[in-house]
Coordinates of C-alpha atoms in Angstrom, one line a residue:
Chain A
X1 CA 272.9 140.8 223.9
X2 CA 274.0 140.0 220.6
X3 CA 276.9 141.0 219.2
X4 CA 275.8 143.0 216.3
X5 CA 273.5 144.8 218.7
X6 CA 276.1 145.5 220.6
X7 CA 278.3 147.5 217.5
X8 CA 274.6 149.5 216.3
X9 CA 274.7 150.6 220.0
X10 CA 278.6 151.6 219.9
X11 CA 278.4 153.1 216.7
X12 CA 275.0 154.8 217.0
X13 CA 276.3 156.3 220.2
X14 CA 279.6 157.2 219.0
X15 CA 278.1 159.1 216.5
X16 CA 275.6 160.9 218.7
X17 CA 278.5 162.2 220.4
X18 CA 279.9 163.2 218.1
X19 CA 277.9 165.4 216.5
X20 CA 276.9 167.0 220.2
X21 CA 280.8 167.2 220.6
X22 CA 280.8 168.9 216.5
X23 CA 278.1 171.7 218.0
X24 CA 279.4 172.4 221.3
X25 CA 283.1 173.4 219.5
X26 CA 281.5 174.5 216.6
X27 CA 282.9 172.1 214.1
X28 CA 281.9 172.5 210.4
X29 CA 281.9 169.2 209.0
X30 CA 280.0 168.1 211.7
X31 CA 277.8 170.3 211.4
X32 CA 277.8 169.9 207.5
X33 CA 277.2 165.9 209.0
X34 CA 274.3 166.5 210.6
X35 CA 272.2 168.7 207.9
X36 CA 273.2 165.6 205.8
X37 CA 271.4 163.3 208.3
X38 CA 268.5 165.5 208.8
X39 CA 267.7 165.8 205.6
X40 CA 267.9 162.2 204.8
X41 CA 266.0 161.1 207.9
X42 CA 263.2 163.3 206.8
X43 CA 262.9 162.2 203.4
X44 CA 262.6 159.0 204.3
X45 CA 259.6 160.2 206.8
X46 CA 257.7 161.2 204.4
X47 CA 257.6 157.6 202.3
X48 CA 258.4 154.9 205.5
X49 CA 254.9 155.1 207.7
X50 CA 253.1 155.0 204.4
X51 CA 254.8 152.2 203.5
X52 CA 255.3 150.1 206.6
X53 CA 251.0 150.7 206.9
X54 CA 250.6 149.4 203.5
X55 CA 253.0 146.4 204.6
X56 CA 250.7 145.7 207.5
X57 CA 247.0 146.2 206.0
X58 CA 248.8 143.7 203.2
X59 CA 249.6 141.0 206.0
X60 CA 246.0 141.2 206.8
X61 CA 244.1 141.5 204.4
X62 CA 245.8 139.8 201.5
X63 CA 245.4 135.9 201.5
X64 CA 248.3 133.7 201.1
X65 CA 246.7 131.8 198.5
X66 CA 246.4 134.8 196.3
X67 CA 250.2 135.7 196.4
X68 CA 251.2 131.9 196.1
X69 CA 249.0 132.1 192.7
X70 CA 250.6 135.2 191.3
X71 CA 254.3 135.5 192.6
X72 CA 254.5 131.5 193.7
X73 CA 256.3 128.6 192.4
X74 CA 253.9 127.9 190.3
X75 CA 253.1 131.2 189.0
X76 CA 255.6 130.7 186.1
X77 CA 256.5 133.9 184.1
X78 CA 253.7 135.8 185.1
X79 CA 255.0 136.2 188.6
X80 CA 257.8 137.7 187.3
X81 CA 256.1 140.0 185.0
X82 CA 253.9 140.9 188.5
X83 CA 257.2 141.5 190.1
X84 CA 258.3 144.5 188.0
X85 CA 254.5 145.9 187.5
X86 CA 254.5 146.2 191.3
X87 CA 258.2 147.6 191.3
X88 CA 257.2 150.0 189.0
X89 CA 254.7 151.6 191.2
X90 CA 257.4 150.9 194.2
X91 CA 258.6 154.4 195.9
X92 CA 261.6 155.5 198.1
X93 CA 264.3 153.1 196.6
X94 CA 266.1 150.1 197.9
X95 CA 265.4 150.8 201.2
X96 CA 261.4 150.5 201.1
X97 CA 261.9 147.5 198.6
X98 CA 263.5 145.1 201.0
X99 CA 260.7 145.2 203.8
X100 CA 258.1 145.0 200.9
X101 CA 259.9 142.1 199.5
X102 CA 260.0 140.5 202.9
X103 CA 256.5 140.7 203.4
X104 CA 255.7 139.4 199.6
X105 CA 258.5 136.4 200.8
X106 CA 256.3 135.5 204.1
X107 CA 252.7 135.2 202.1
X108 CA 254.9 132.7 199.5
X109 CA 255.9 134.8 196.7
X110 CA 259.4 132.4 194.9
X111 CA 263.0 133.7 195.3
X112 CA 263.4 134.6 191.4
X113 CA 260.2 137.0 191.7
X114 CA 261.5 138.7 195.4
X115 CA 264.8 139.4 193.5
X116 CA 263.4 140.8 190.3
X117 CA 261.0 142.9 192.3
X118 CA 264.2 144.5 194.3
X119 CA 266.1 144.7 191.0
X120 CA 263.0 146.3 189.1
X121 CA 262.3 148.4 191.9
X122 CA 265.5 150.1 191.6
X123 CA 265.4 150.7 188.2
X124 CA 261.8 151.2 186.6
X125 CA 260.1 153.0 189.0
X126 CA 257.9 155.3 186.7
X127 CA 258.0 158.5 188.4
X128 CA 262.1 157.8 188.6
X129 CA 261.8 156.8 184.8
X130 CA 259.8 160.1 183.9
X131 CA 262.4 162.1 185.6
X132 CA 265.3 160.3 184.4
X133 CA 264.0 160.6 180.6
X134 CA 263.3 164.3 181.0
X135 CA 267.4 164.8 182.2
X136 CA 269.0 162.7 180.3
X137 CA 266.6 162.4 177.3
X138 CA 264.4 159.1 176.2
X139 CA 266.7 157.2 174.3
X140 CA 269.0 156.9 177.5
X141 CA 266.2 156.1 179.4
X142 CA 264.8 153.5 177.0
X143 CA 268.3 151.6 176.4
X144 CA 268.4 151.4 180.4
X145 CA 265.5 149.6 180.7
X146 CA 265.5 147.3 177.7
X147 CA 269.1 145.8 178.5
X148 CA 268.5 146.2 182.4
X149 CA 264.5 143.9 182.5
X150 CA 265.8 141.1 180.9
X151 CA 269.2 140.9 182.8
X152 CA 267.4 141.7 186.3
X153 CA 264.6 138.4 185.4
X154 CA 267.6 135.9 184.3
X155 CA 269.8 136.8 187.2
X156 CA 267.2 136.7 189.4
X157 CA 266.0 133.3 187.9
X158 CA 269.3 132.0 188.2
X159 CA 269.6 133.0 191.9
X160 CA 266.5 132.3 192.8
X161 CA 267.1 128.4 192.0
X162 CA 270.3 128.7 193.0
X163 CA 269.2 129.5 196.4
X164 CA 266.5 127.2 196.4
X165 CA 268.6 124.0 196.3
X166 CA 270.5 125.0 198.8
X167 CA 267.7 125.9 201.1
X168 CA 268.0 128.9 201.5
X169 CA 265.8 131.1 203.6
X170 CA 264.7 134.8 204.2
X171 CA 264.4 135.8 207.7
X172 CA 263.9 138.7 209.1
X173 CA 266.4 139.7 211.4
X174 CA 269.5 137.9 210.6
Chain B
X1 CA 254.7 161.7 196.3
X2 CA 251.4 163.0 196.9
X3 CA 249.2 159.9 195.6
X4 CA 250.8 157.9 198.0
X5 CA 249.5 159.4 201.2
X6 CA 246.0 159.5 198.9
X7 CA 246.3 155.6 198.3
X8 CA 247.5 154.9 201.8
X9 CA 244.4 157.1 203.7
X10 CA 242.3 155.1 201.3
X11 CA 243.1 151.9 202.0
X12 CA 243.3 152.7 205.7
X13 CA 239.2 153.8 205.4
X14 CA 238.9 150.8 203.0
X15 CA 239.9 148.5 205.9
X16 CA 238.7 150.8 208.9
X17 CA 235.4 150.0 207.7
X18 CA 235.7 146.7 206.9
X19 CA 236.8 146.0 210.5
X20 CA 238.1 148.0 212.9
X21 CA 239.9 144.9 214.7
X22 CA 241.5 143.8 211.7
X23 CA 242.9 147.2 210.7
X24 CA 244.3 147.6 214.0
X25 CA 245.8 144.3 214.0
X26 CA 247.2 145.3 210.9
X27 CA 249.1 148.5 212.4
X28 CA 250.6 146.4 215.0
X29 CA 252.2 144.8 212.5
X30 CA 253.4 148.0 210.8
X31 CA 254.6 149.1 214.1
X32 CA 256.4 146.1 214.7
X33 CA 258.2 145.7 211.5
X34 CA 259.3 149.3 211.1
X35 CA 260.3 149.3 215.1
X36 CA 262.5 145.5 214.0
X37 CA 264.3 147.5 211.3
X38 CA 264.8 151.1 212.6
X39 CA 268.3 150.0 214.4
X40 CA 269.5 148.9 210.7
X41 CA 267.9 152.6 209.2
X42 CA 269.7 154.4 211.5
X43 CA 272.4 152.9 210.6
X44 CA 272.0 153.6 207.4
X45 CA 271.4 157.4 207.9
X46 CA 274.8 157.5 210.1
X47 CA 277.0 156.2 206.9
X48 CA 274.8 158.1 204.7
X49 CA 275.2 161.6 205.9
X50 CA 279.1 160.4 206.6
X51 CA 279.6 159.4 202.8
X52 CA 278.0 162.8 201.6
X53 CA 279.8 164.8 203.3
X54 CA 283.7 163.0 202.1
X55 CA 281.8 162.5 198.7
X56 CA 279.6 165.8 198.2
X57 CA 278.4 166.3 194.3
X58 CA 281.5 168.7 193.5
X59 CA 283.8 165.5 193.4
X60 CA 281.4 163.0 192.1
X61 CA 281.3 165.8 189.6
X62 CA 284.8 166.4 188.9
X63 CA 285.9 162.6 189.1
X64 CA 282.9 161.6 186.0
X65 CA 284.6 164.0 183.7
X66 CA 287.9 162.3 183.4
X67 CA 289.1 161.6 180.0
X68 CA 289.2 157.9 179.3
X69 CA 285.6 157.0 179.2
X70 CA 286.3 153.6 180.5
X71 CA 288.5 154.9 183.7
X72 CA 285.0 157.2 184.0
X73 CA 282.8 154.5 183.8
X74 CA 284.7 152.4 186.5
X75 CA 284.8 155.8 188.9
X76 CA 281.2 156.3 188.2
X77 CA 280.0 152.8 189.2
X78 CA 282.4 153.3 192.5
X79 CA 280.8 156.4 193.5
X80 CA 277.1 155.6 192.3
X81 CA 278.0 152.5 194.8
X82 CA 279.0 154.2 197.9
X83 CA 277.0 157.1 197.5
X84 CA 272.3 156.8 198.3
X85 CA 271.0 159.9 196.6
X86 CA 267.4 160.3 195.7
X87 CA 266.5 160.5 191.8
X88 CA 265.5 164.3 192.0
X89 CA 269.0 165.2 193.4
X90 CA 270.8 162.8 190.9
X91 CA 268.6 163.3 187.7
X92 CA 269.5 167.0 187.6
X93 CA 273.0 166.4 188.8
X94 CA 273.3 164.0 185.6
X95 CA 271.7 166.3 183.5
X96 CA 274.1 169.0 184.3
X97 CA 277.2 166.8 183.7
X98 CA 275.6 166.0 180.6
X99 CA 275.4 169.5 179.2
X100 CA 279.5 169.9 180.4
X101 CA 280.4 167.2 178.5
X102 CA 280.4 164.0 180.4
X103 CA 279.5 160.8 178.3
X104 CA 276.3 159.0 178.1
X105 CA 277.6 155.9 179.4
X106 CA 279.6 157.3 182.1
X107 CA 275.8 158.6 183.3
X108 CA 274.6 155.5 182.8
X109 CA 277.1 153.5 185.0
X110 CA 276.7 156.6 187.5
X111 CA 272.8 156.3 187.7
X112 CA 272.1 152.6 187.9
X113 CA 274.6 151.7 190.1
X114 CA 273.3 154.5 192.3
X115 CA 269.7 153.1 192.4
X116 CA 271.0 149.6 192.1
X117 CA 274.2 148.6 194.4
X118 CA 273.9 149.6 197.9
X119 CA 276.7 149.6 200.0
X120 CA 275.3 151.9 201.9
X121 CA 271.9 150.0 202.4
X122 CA 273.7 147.2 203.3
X123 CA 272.7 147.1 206.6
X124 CA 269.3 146.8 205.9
X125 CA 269.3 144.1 203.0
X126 CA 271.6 142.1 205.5
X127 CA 268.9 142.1 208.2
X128 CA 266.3 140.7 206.0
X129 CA 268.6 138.6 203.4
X130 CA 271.8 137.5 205.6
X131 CA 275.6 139.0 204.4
X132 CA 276.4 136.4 201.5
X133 CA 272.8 136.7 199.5
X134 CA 273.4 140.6 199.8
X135 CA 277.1 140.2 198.6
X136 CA 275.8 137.9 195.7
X137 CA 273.0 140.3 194.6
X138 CA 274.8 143.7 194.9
X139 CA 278.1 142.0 192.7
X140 CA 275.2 141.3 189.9
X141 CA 274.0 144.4 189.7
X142 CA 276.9 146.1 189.3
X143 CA 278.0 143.7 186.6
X144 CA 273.8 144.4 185.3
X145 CA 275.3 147.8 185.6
X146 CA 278.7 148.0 183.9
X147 CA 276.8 145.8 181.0
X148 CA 274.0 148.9 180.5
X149 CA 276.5 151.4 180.6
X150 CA 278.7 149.4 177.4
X151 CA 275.6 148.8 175.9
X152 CA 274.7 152.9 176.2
X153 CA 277.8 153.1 174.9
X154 CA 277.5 152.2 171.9
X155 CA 273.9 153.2 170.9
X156 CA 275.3 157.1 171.8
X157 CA 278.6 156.0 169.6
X158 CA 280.5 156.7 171.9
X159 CA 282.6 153.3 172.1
X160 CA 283.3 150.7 169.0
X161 CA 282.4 153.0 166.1

């Protein structure tokens, strides 16, 4: 077994024990603990097997061609402007972006466009952006996103070829 | 939310009809990537419900209204780091602080580096993207970060005049 199987399964069942440990004695915090991680778990229920079946009906359906036209190498600034349409629409957070980007990776979609996807995804996802502007009012919001595009498409321009020379590859599973 | 589970039902008939062995093809797959990063999720949920309870919203709260507006911004993007919240807990979390005073930019470093910089998603981006590439992109966007939050600064006046 490998070795960072072997520290999910210590610290997966560490935990587990913990928290049986927390209600047996009746201990608050880790009680407090496990609300925390119910409540997390089921939010992410509700977006992940949505998701994950979009993932897979994109694998088969969606020819490799197409995504090498749109997001590839030689998609120039298009596939960048394709990145942040689809991030935009992107729910969840981080945590549904990085599979999604995997998947857009594996059908030929360029480094610079996988990054600026996961940056955009973070920040202009519309429903986020609606909510955001209704808080914290639409100036904020707008300043956010017209210094944050521009620096997420360079950066991930400058990573992307960075990464490129040196060969880098995404994996999944590492 | 909603439209999700609408667009997701539809493109499952879509494909159903189109071929019944190709969509369950597909859901193999979407059973075998979600089962490949499930360890690294739970992992996730473990720090996650760890973090919010040694960091619940009354100190995130109490540390972004410190005087200096710089030492603030720097707390914020620390906290908006280690903590994963989702945006309708965070939006009217900020909006609150707002009202008792806290700066715009302080908000600003607060929010992006929350949806940005994940430490706490670390061990999922390291799964698919390896530890240095997830070092390299989390350190740019909390510089991304610390750059929108000066930038907010000033447009609000709050900095420079």
């Amino acid at each position: 077994m490998k070795r960072n199987s072997v520290v999910r399964i210590i610290i997966i069942s560490s935990y587990a024990i913990f928290i049986a440990l927390s209600w047996i004695f009746n201990f608050g915090p880790g009680k407090e603990i496990t609300y925390n991680f119910a409540s997390f778990s089921l939010d992410m229920l509700k977006v992940l097997p949505c998701a994950f079946i979009l993932i897979g009906l994109f694998e088969i359906w969606v020819k490799r061609e197409t995504i090498e036209k749109h997001f590839g190498e030689k998609s120039g600034i298009r596939g960048y402007l394709w990145g942040i349409l689809l991030a935009s629409t992107t729910v969840g957070g981080l945590y549904v972006a990085f599979p999604v980007a995997y998947s857009l990776y594996s059908k030929g979609a360029k480094l610079g466009v996988i990054f600026t996807y996961i940056g955009a995804s973070a920040i202009c996802r519309v429903p986020m952006t609606i909510f955001e502007a209704s808080f914290l009012g639409v100036k904020f919001s707008a300043i956010r996103l017209l210094v944050a595009i521009p620096l997420v498409v360079i950066t991930s321009m400058l990573l992307g070829n960075y990464l490129r020379k040196r060969n880098y590859r995404i994996v999944e599973g590492k | 939310m909603y439209w999700l589970y609408a667009i997701t039902g539809l493109a499952l008939v879509f494909s159903l009809v189109a071929s019944r062995e190709k969509t369950l093809q597909a859901l193999k797959i979407s059973y075998r990537r979600f089962i490949n990063i499930l360890p690294a999720f739970l992992i996730m949920l473990v720090l996650v419900s760890i973090v919010l309870f040694v960091v619940p919203d009354v100190v995130i709260s109490e540390y972004l209204g410190v005087e200096n507006r710089f030492a603030g911004v720097l707390l914020a993007s620390f906290l908006g780091s280690i903590t994963l919240m989702p945006g309708f807990i965070a939006y009217p979390l900020a909006g609150i602080l707002l009202k008792k005073g806290v700066a715009y930019m302080v908000l600003s470093a607060f929010t992006t580096t929350l949806m940005m910089v994940g430490v706490l998603t670390y061990p999922i981006e390291k799964q698919y993207f390896g530890t240095r590439v997830t070092i390299m992109r989390n350190t740019i966007s909390l510089l991304i970060a610390l750059i929108i939050a000066i930038v907010t600064g000033i447009f609000f006046g709050e900095i420079f005049q």
